[in-house]
């Protein structure tokens, strides 16, 4: 006696589900390719004999090839920024101060109340402004607090720094001051100049300014003594990532100015486009419109450069010839 149609459908869905669980690993992709080859040979003999796994393998491999082709074409056709138009922003601060929320505002995303600890965040945003291509890499190395050597390497590769502290957390204020000293010392050692002469561009965001006055643990006078005053390389803002507002917008404008980038890189000064639309600018089809209307696209596949790449960048910044033995060390 035949089983009813719902039972057959359930078994088919279970077969698809169990097959899909193997697709996340390299071994799973290898198995799919083998299954696809076997299914092609079997289909030549009998077109009616096609297992759910063979159908799923064909579908996944086809979509994967199409996605890789689109990604490679996007990277090939997109206007490449010149090295002088590329900057790396390093975001530092204690946990739970709102670093991720501020980055979400910069990337024009919504604020989230739910807190999730960050191990590491890396974003790459590409801009097309007045006929020029720009690139901003944003790195939040939250997981490096326990690894001073790796954090020092991250500091050495940064062009501009965004320090975030929370106005209701005294410990975050002390850590921000310590981080600023660490940045100055690392950069001065790299450039072989006194710490006062390094002039490292730093933007400080004293976050959670929307809290009532009685909940503040850091006063305005303390902030000015620590991060204001005569140091023109450091800019201080009291911000609220929850409410956004003019203060956060001015912090983003200061970030662009300190980095030597156009003000249009700020989130409210350009239109947001997809990577596919951005890469069309390299073909020259809409140059007049692109020059008149600044745009920016978030690269969805960007990954943080490797440690070796960062080390090569630091050695190149140092500007001195080294022997191969010293460079390797």
Tab-separated table of N, CA and C in Angstrom, residues 126-227:
chain	number	residue	atom	x	y	z
A	126	UNK	N	33.712	51.870	-0.233
A	126	UNK	CA	34.265	52.453	-1.444
A	126	UNK	C	33.428	53.656	-1.845
A	127	UNK	N	34.094	54.715	-2.277
A	127	UNK	CA	33.408	55.960	-2.630
A	127	UNK	C	33.822	56.396	-4.030
A	128	UNK	N	32.899	57.095	-4.686
A	128	UNK	CA	33.201	57.748	-5.953
A	128	UNK	C	32.753	59.192	-5.808
A	129	UNK	N	33.716	60.107	-5.697
A	129	UNK	CA	33.436	61.513	-5.389
A	129	UNK	C	34.190	62.391	-6.373
A	130	UNK	N	33.448	63.163	-7.126
A	130	UNK	CA	34.013	64.109	-8.095
A	130	UNK	C	35.058	63.446	-8.993
A	131	UNK	N	34.701	62.264	-9.495
A	131	UNK	CA	35.569	61.574	-10.435
A	131	UNK	C	36.719	60.808	-9.822
A	132	UNK	N	36.848	60.841	-8.500
A	132	UNK	CA	37.930	60.132	-7.814
A	132	UNK	C	37.364	58.976	-7.000
A	133	UNK	N	38.123	57.880	-6.927
A	133	UNK	CA	37.738	56.730	-6.113
A	133	UNK	C	38.471	56.805	-4.770
A	134	UNK	N	37.731	56.508	-3.690
A	134	UNK	CA	38.292	56.526	-2.341
A	134	UNK	C	37.941	55.217	-1.641
A	135	UNK	N	38.776	54.859	-0.660
A	135	UNK	CA	38.543	53.630	0.113
A	135	UNK	C	38.845	53.884	1.585
A	136	UNK	N	37.894	53.498	2.434
A	136	UNK	CA	38.077	53.588	3.881
A	136	UNK	C	37.921	52.191	4.468
A	137	UNK	N	38.964	51.708	5.120
A	137	UNK	CA	38.908	50.445	5.854
A	137	UNK	C	38.704	50.771	7.330
A	138	UNK	N	37.698	50.163	7.936
A	138	UNK	CA	37.375	50.409	9.341
A	138	UNK	C	37.606	49.117	10.115
A	139	UNK	N	38.472	49.177	11.102
A	139	UNK	CA	38.833	47.983	11.880
A	139	UNK	C	38.533	48.214	13.351
A	140	UNK	N	37.752	47.301	13.913
A	140	UNK	CA	37.473	47.293	15.351
A	140	UNK	C	38.074	46.014	15.936
A	141	UNK	N	39.316	46.060	16.422
A	141	UNK	CA	39.982	44.850	16.915
A	141	UNK	C	39.673	44.590	18.385
A	142	UNK	N	38.408	44.420	18.726
A	142	UNK	CA	38.016	44.287	20.132
A	142	UNK	C	38.666	43.078	20.791
A	143	UNK	N	38.890	42.015	20.041
A	143	UNK	CA	39.457	40.808	20.625
A	143	UNK	C	40.938	40.874	20.914
A	144	UNK	N	41.596	41.995	20.560
A	144	UNK	CA	43.044	42.100	20.757
A	144	UNK	C	43.422	42.740	22.087
A	145	UNK	N	42.433	43.017	22.940
A	145	UNK	CA	42.745	43.630	24.234
A	145	UNK	C	43.660	42.737	25.063
A	146	UNK	N	43.567	41.431	24.868
A	146	UNK	CA	44.380	40.489	25.638
A	146	UNK	C	45.696	40.157	24.936
A	147	UNK	N	45.942	40.750	23.768
A	147	UNK	CA	47.161	40.458	23.007
A	147	UNK	C	47.847	41.779	22.646
A	148	UNK	N	48.659	42.328	23.551
A	148	UNK	CA	49.271	43.652	23.343
A	148	UNK	C	50.117	43.742	22.073
A	149	UNK	N	50.849	42.677	21.728
A	149	UNK	CA	51.711	42.731	20.547
A	149	UNK	C	50.886	42.867	19.276
A	150	UNK	N	49.804	42.123	19.197
A	150	UNK	CA	48.954	42.213	18.003
A	150	UNK	C	48.249	43.565	17.939
A	151	UNK	N	47.841	44.080	19.091
A	151	UNK	CA	47.193	45.398	19.090
A	151	UNK	C	48.186	46.483	18.691
A	152	UNK	N	49.429	46.322	19.088
A	152	UNK	CA	50.447	47.306	18.688
A	152	UNK	C	50.631	47.300	17.175
A	153	UNK	N	50.628	46.120	16.567
A	153	UNK	CA	50.728	46.041	15.110
A	153	UNK	C	49.527	46.718	14.454
A	154	UNK	N	48.342	46.509	15.022
A	154	UNK	CA	47.142	47.165	14.495
A	154	UNK	C	47.271	48.684	14.577
A	155	UNK	N	47.806	49.178	15.688
A	155	UNK	CA	47.994	50.625	15.847
A	155	UNK	C	48.991	51.153	14.826
A	156	UNK	N	50.061	50.408	14.582
A	156	UNK	CA	51.075	50.859	13.635
A	156	UNK	C	50.528	50.967	12.220
A	157	UNK	N	49.525	50.161	11.864
A	157	UNK	CA	48.979	50.197	10.503
A	157	UNK	C	47.817	51.178	10.365
A	158	UNK	N	47.389	51.796	11.447
A	158	UNK	CA	46.263	52.720	11.383
A	158	UNK	C	46.688	54.101	10.911
A	159	UNK	N	45.824	54.746	10.122
A	159	UNK	CA	46.065	56.114	9.665
A	159	UNK	C	45.387	57.138	10.576
A	160	UNK	N	44.233	56.790	11.095
A	160	UNK	CA	43.489	57.665	11.993
A	160	UNK	C	42.767	56.788	13.002
A	161	UNK	N	42.561	57.322	14.206
A	161	UNK	CA	42.029	56.511	15.294
A	161	UNK	C	40.757	57.138	15.845
A	162	UNK	N	39.788	56.272	16.105
A	162	UNK	CA	38.534	56.673	16.735
A	162	UNK	C	38.484	56.024	18.114
A	163	UNK	N	38.659	56.831	19.161
A	163	UNK	CA	38.595	56.341	20.531
A	163	UNK	C	37.186	56.556	21.062
A	164	UNK	N	36.602	55.514	21.630
A	164	UNK	CA	35.233	55.584	22.145
A	164	UNK	C	35.250	55.252	23.631
A	165	UNK	N	34.591	56.109	24.412
A	165	UNK	CA	34.417	55.844	25.835
A	165	UNK	C	32.953	56.099	26.199
A	166	UNK	N	32.552	55.623	27.355
A	166	UNK	CA	31.169	55.792	27.809
A	166	UNK	C	31.146	56.756	28.989
A	167	UNK	N	30.232	57.717	28.929
A	167	UNK	CA	30.170	58.726	29.977
A	167	UNK	C	29.684	58.173	31.311
A	168	UNK	N	29.112	56.987	31.323
A	168	UNK	CA	28.666	56.388	32.577
A	168	UNK	C	29.620	55.301	33.075
A	169	UNK	N	30.828	55.239	32.494
A	169	UNK	CA	31.796	54.204	32.854
A	169	UNK	C	33.161	54.853	33.049
A	170	UNK	N	33.566	54.999	34.307
A	170	UNK	CA	34.844	55.635	34.605
A	170	UNK	C	36.014	54.826	34.064
A	171	UNK	N	35.874	53.522	34.102
A	171	UNK	CA	36.956	52.671	33.605
A	171	UNK	C	37.217	52.862	32.121
A	172	UNK	N	36.165	53.104	31.341
A	172	UNK	CA	36.361	53.319	29.908
A	172	UNK	C	37.093	54.627	29.637
A	173	UNK	N	36.889	55.626	30.494
A	173	UNK	CA	37.606	56.900	30.372
A	173	UNK	C	39.099	56.698	30.629
A	174	UNK	N	39.436	55.944	31.678
A	174	UNK	CA	40.838	55.666	31.984
A	174	UNK	C	41.490	54.850	30.869
A	175	UNK	N	40.747	53.893	30.315
A	175	UNK	CA	41.312	53.074	29.239
A	175	UNK	C	41.528	53.900	27.977
A	176	UNK	N	40.630	54.837	27.698
A	176	UNK	CA	40.803	55.698	26.518
A	176	UNK	C	42.061	56.551	26.653
A	177	UNK	N	42.322	57.072	27.854
A	177	UNK	CA	43.550	57.855	28.059
A	177	UNK	C	44.797	56.980	27.871
A	178	UNK	N	44.728	55.751	28.383
A	178	UNK	CA	45.857	54.835	28.224
A	178	UNK	C	46.076	54.483	26.753
A	179	UNK	N	44.976	54.283	26.021
A	179	UNK	CA	45.093	53.950	24.604
A	179	UNK	C	45.698	55.101	23.811
A	180	UNK	N	45.322	56.311	24.173
A	180	UNK	CA	45.884	57.458	23.459
A	180	UNK	C	47.395	57.549	23.657
A	181	UNK	N	47.843	57.289	24.874
A	181	UNK	CA	49.291	57.283	25.138
A	181	UNK	C	49.975	56.159	24.365
A	182	UNK	N	49.322	54.988	24.311
A	182	UNK	CA	49.897	53.856	23.580
A	182	UNK	C	50.004	54.167	22.095
A	183	UNK	N	49.011	54.836	21.540
A	183	UNK	CA	49.053	55.207	20.124
A	183	UNK	C	50.206	56.161	19.854
A	184	UNK	N	50.361	57.180	20.695
A	184	UNK	CA	51.435	58.157	20.507
A	184	UNK	C	52.810	57.505	20.607
A	185	UNK	N	52.981	56.610	21.579
A	185	UNK	CA	54.278	55.958	21.757
A	185	UNK	C	54.608	55.046	20.581
A	186	UNK	N	53.609	54.274	20.108
A	186	UNK	CA	53.854	53.349	18.996
A	186	UNK	C	54.196	54.115	17.721
A	187	UNK	N	53.440	55.177	17.442
A	187	UNK	CA	53.676	55.939	16.211
A	187	UNK	C	54.995	56.707	16.274
A	188	UNK	N	55.334	57.232	17.437
A	188	UNK	CA	56.601	57.963	17.554
A	188	UNK	C	57.792	57.021	17.407
A	189	UNK	N	57.664	55.775	17.913
A	189	UNK	CA	58.736	54.793	17.738
A	189	UNK	C	58.875	54.405	16.266
A	190	UNK	N	57.746	54.303	15.553
A	190	UNK	CA	57.797	53.954	14.134
A	190	UNK	C	58.433	55.072	13.316
A	191	UNK	N	58.068	56.320	13.624
A	191	UNK	CA	58.574	57.464	12.872
A	191	UNK	C	59.892	58.002	13.421
A	192	UNK	N	60.334	57.433	14.569
A	192	UNK	CA	61.584	57.850	15.214
A	192	UNK	C	61.580	59.353	15.501
A	193	UNK	N	60.565	59.762	16.223
A	193	UNK	CA	60.450	61.158	16.622
A	193	UNK	C	59.856	61.189	18.024
A	194	UNK	N	59.956	62.314	18.740
A	194	UNK	CA	59.343	62.398	20.077
A	194	UNK	C	57.841	62.199	20.006
A	195	UNK	N	57.256	61.771	21.120
A	195	UNK	CA	55.812	61.512	21.150
A	195	UNK	C	55.022	62.773	20.822
A	196	UNK	N	55.562	63.957	21.204
A	196	UNK	CA	54.847	65.205	20.931
A	196	UNK	C	54.864	65.529	19.441
A	197	UNK	N	55.879	65.029	18.727
A	197	UNK	CA	55.994	65.355	17.311
A	197	UNK	C	55.295	64.388	16.385
A	198	UNK	N	54.750	63.295	16.930
A	198	UNK	CA	54.105	62.311	16.071
A	198	UNK	C	52.822	62.863	15.451
A	199	UNK	N	52.054	63.670	16.198
A	199	UNK	CA	50.832	64.312	15.714
A	199	UNK	C	49.889	63.292	15.071
A	200	UNK	N	49.533	62.273	15.821
A	200	UNK	CA	48.641	61.229	15.314
A	200	UNK	C	47.206	61.741	15.353
A	201	UNK	N	46.484	61.706	14.234
A	201	UNK	CA	45.091	62.190	14.245
A	201	UNK	C	44.177	61.252	15.028
A	202	UNK	N	43.494	61.800	16.026
A	202	UNK	CA	42.610	61.023	16.892
A	202	UNK	C	41.289	61.771	17.055
A	203	UNK	N	40.193	61.044	16.911
A	203	UNK	CA	38.864	61.581	17.196
A	203	UNK	C	38.308	60.801	18.383
A	204	UNK	N	37.911	61.508	19.430
A	204	UNK	CA	37.396	60.885	20.646
A	204	UNK	C	35.883	61.097	20.706
A	205	UNK	N	35.150	60.014	20.868
A	205	UNK	CA	33.695	60.066	21.028
A	205	UNK	C	33.358	59.657	22.467
A	206	UNK	N	32.912	60.636	23.268
A	206	UNK	CA	32.397	60.342	24.604
A	206	UNK	C	30.931	59.976	24.440
A	207	UNK	N	30.658	58.697	24.371
A	207	UNK	CA	29.338	58.209	23.973
A	207	UNK	C	28.352	58.174	25.151
A	208	UNK	N	27.093	57.980	24.802
A	208	UNK	CA	25.965	57.920	25.738
A	208	UNK	C	25.694	59.287	26.382
A	209	UNK	N	25.784	60.342	25.563
A	209	UNK	CA	25.495	61.690	26.047
A	209	UNK	C	24.012	61.895	26.310
A	210	UNK	N	23.177	60.938	25.890
A	210	UNK	CA	21.735	61.058	26.112
A	210	UNK	C	21.329	60.662	27.536
A	211	UNK	N	22.263	60.141	28.332
A	211	UNK	CA	21.933	59.722	29.691
A	211	UNK	C	21.706	60.945	30.592
A	212	UNK	N	20.907	60.795	31.648
A	212	UNK	CA	20.716	61.906	32.590
A	212	UNK	C	22.023	62.303	33.263
A	213	UNK	N	22.086	63.550	33.733
A	213	UNK	CA	23.317	64.079	34.324
A	213	UNK	C	23.746	63.287	35.555
A	214	UNK	N	22.775	62.772	36.340
A	214	UNK	CA	23.128	62.047	37.563
A	214	UNK	C	23.791	60.689	37.284
A	215	UNK	N	23.670	60.183	36.039
A	215	UNK	CA	24.283	58.897	35.695
A	215	UNK	C	25.679	59.053	35.107
A	216	UNK	N	26.115	60.276	34.863
A	216	UNK	CA	27.448	60.490	34.307
A	216	UNK	C	28.523	60.210	35.352
A	217	UNK	N	29.556	59.494	34.918
A	217	UNK	CA	30.698	59.213	35.796
A	217	UNK	C	31.918	60.044	35.418
A	218	UNK	N	31.846	60.753	34.281
A	218	UNK	CA	32.961	61.572	33.805
A	218	UNK	C	32.423	62.968	33.507
A	219	UNK	N	33.045	63.978	34.049
A	219	UNK	CA	32.579	65.353	33.844
A	219	UNK	C	33.144	65.929	32.546
A	220	UNK	N	32.522	67.005	32.103
A	220	UNK	CA	32.981	67.692	30.897
A	220	UNK	C	34.381	68.261	31.102
A	221	UNK	N	34.662	68.773	32.279
A	221	UNK	CA	35.985	69.347	32.554
A	221	UNK	C	37.079	68.283	32.458
A	222	UNK	N	36.802	67.071	32.947
A	222	UNK	CA	37.790	65.991	32.866
A	222	UNK	C	38.044	65.594	31.421
A	223	UNK	N	36.988	65.572	30.622
A	223	UNK	CA	37.157	65.243	29.205
A	223	UNK	C	38.043	66.268	28.509
A	224	UNK	N	37.806	67.544	28.806
A	224	UNK	CA	38.592	68.598	28.157
A	224	UNK	C	40.051	68.551	28.597
A	225	UNK	N	40.292	68.248	29.883
A	225	UNK	CA	41.676	68.156	30.350
A	225	UNK	C	42.417	66.995	29.689
A	226	UNK	N	41.691	65.892	29.478
A	226	UNK	CA	42.338	64.692	28.951
A	226	UNK	C	42.490	64.725	27.434
A	227	UNK	N	41.477	65.223	26.727
A	227	UNK	CA	41.479	65.115	25.256
A	227	UNK	C	41.325	66.446	24.530
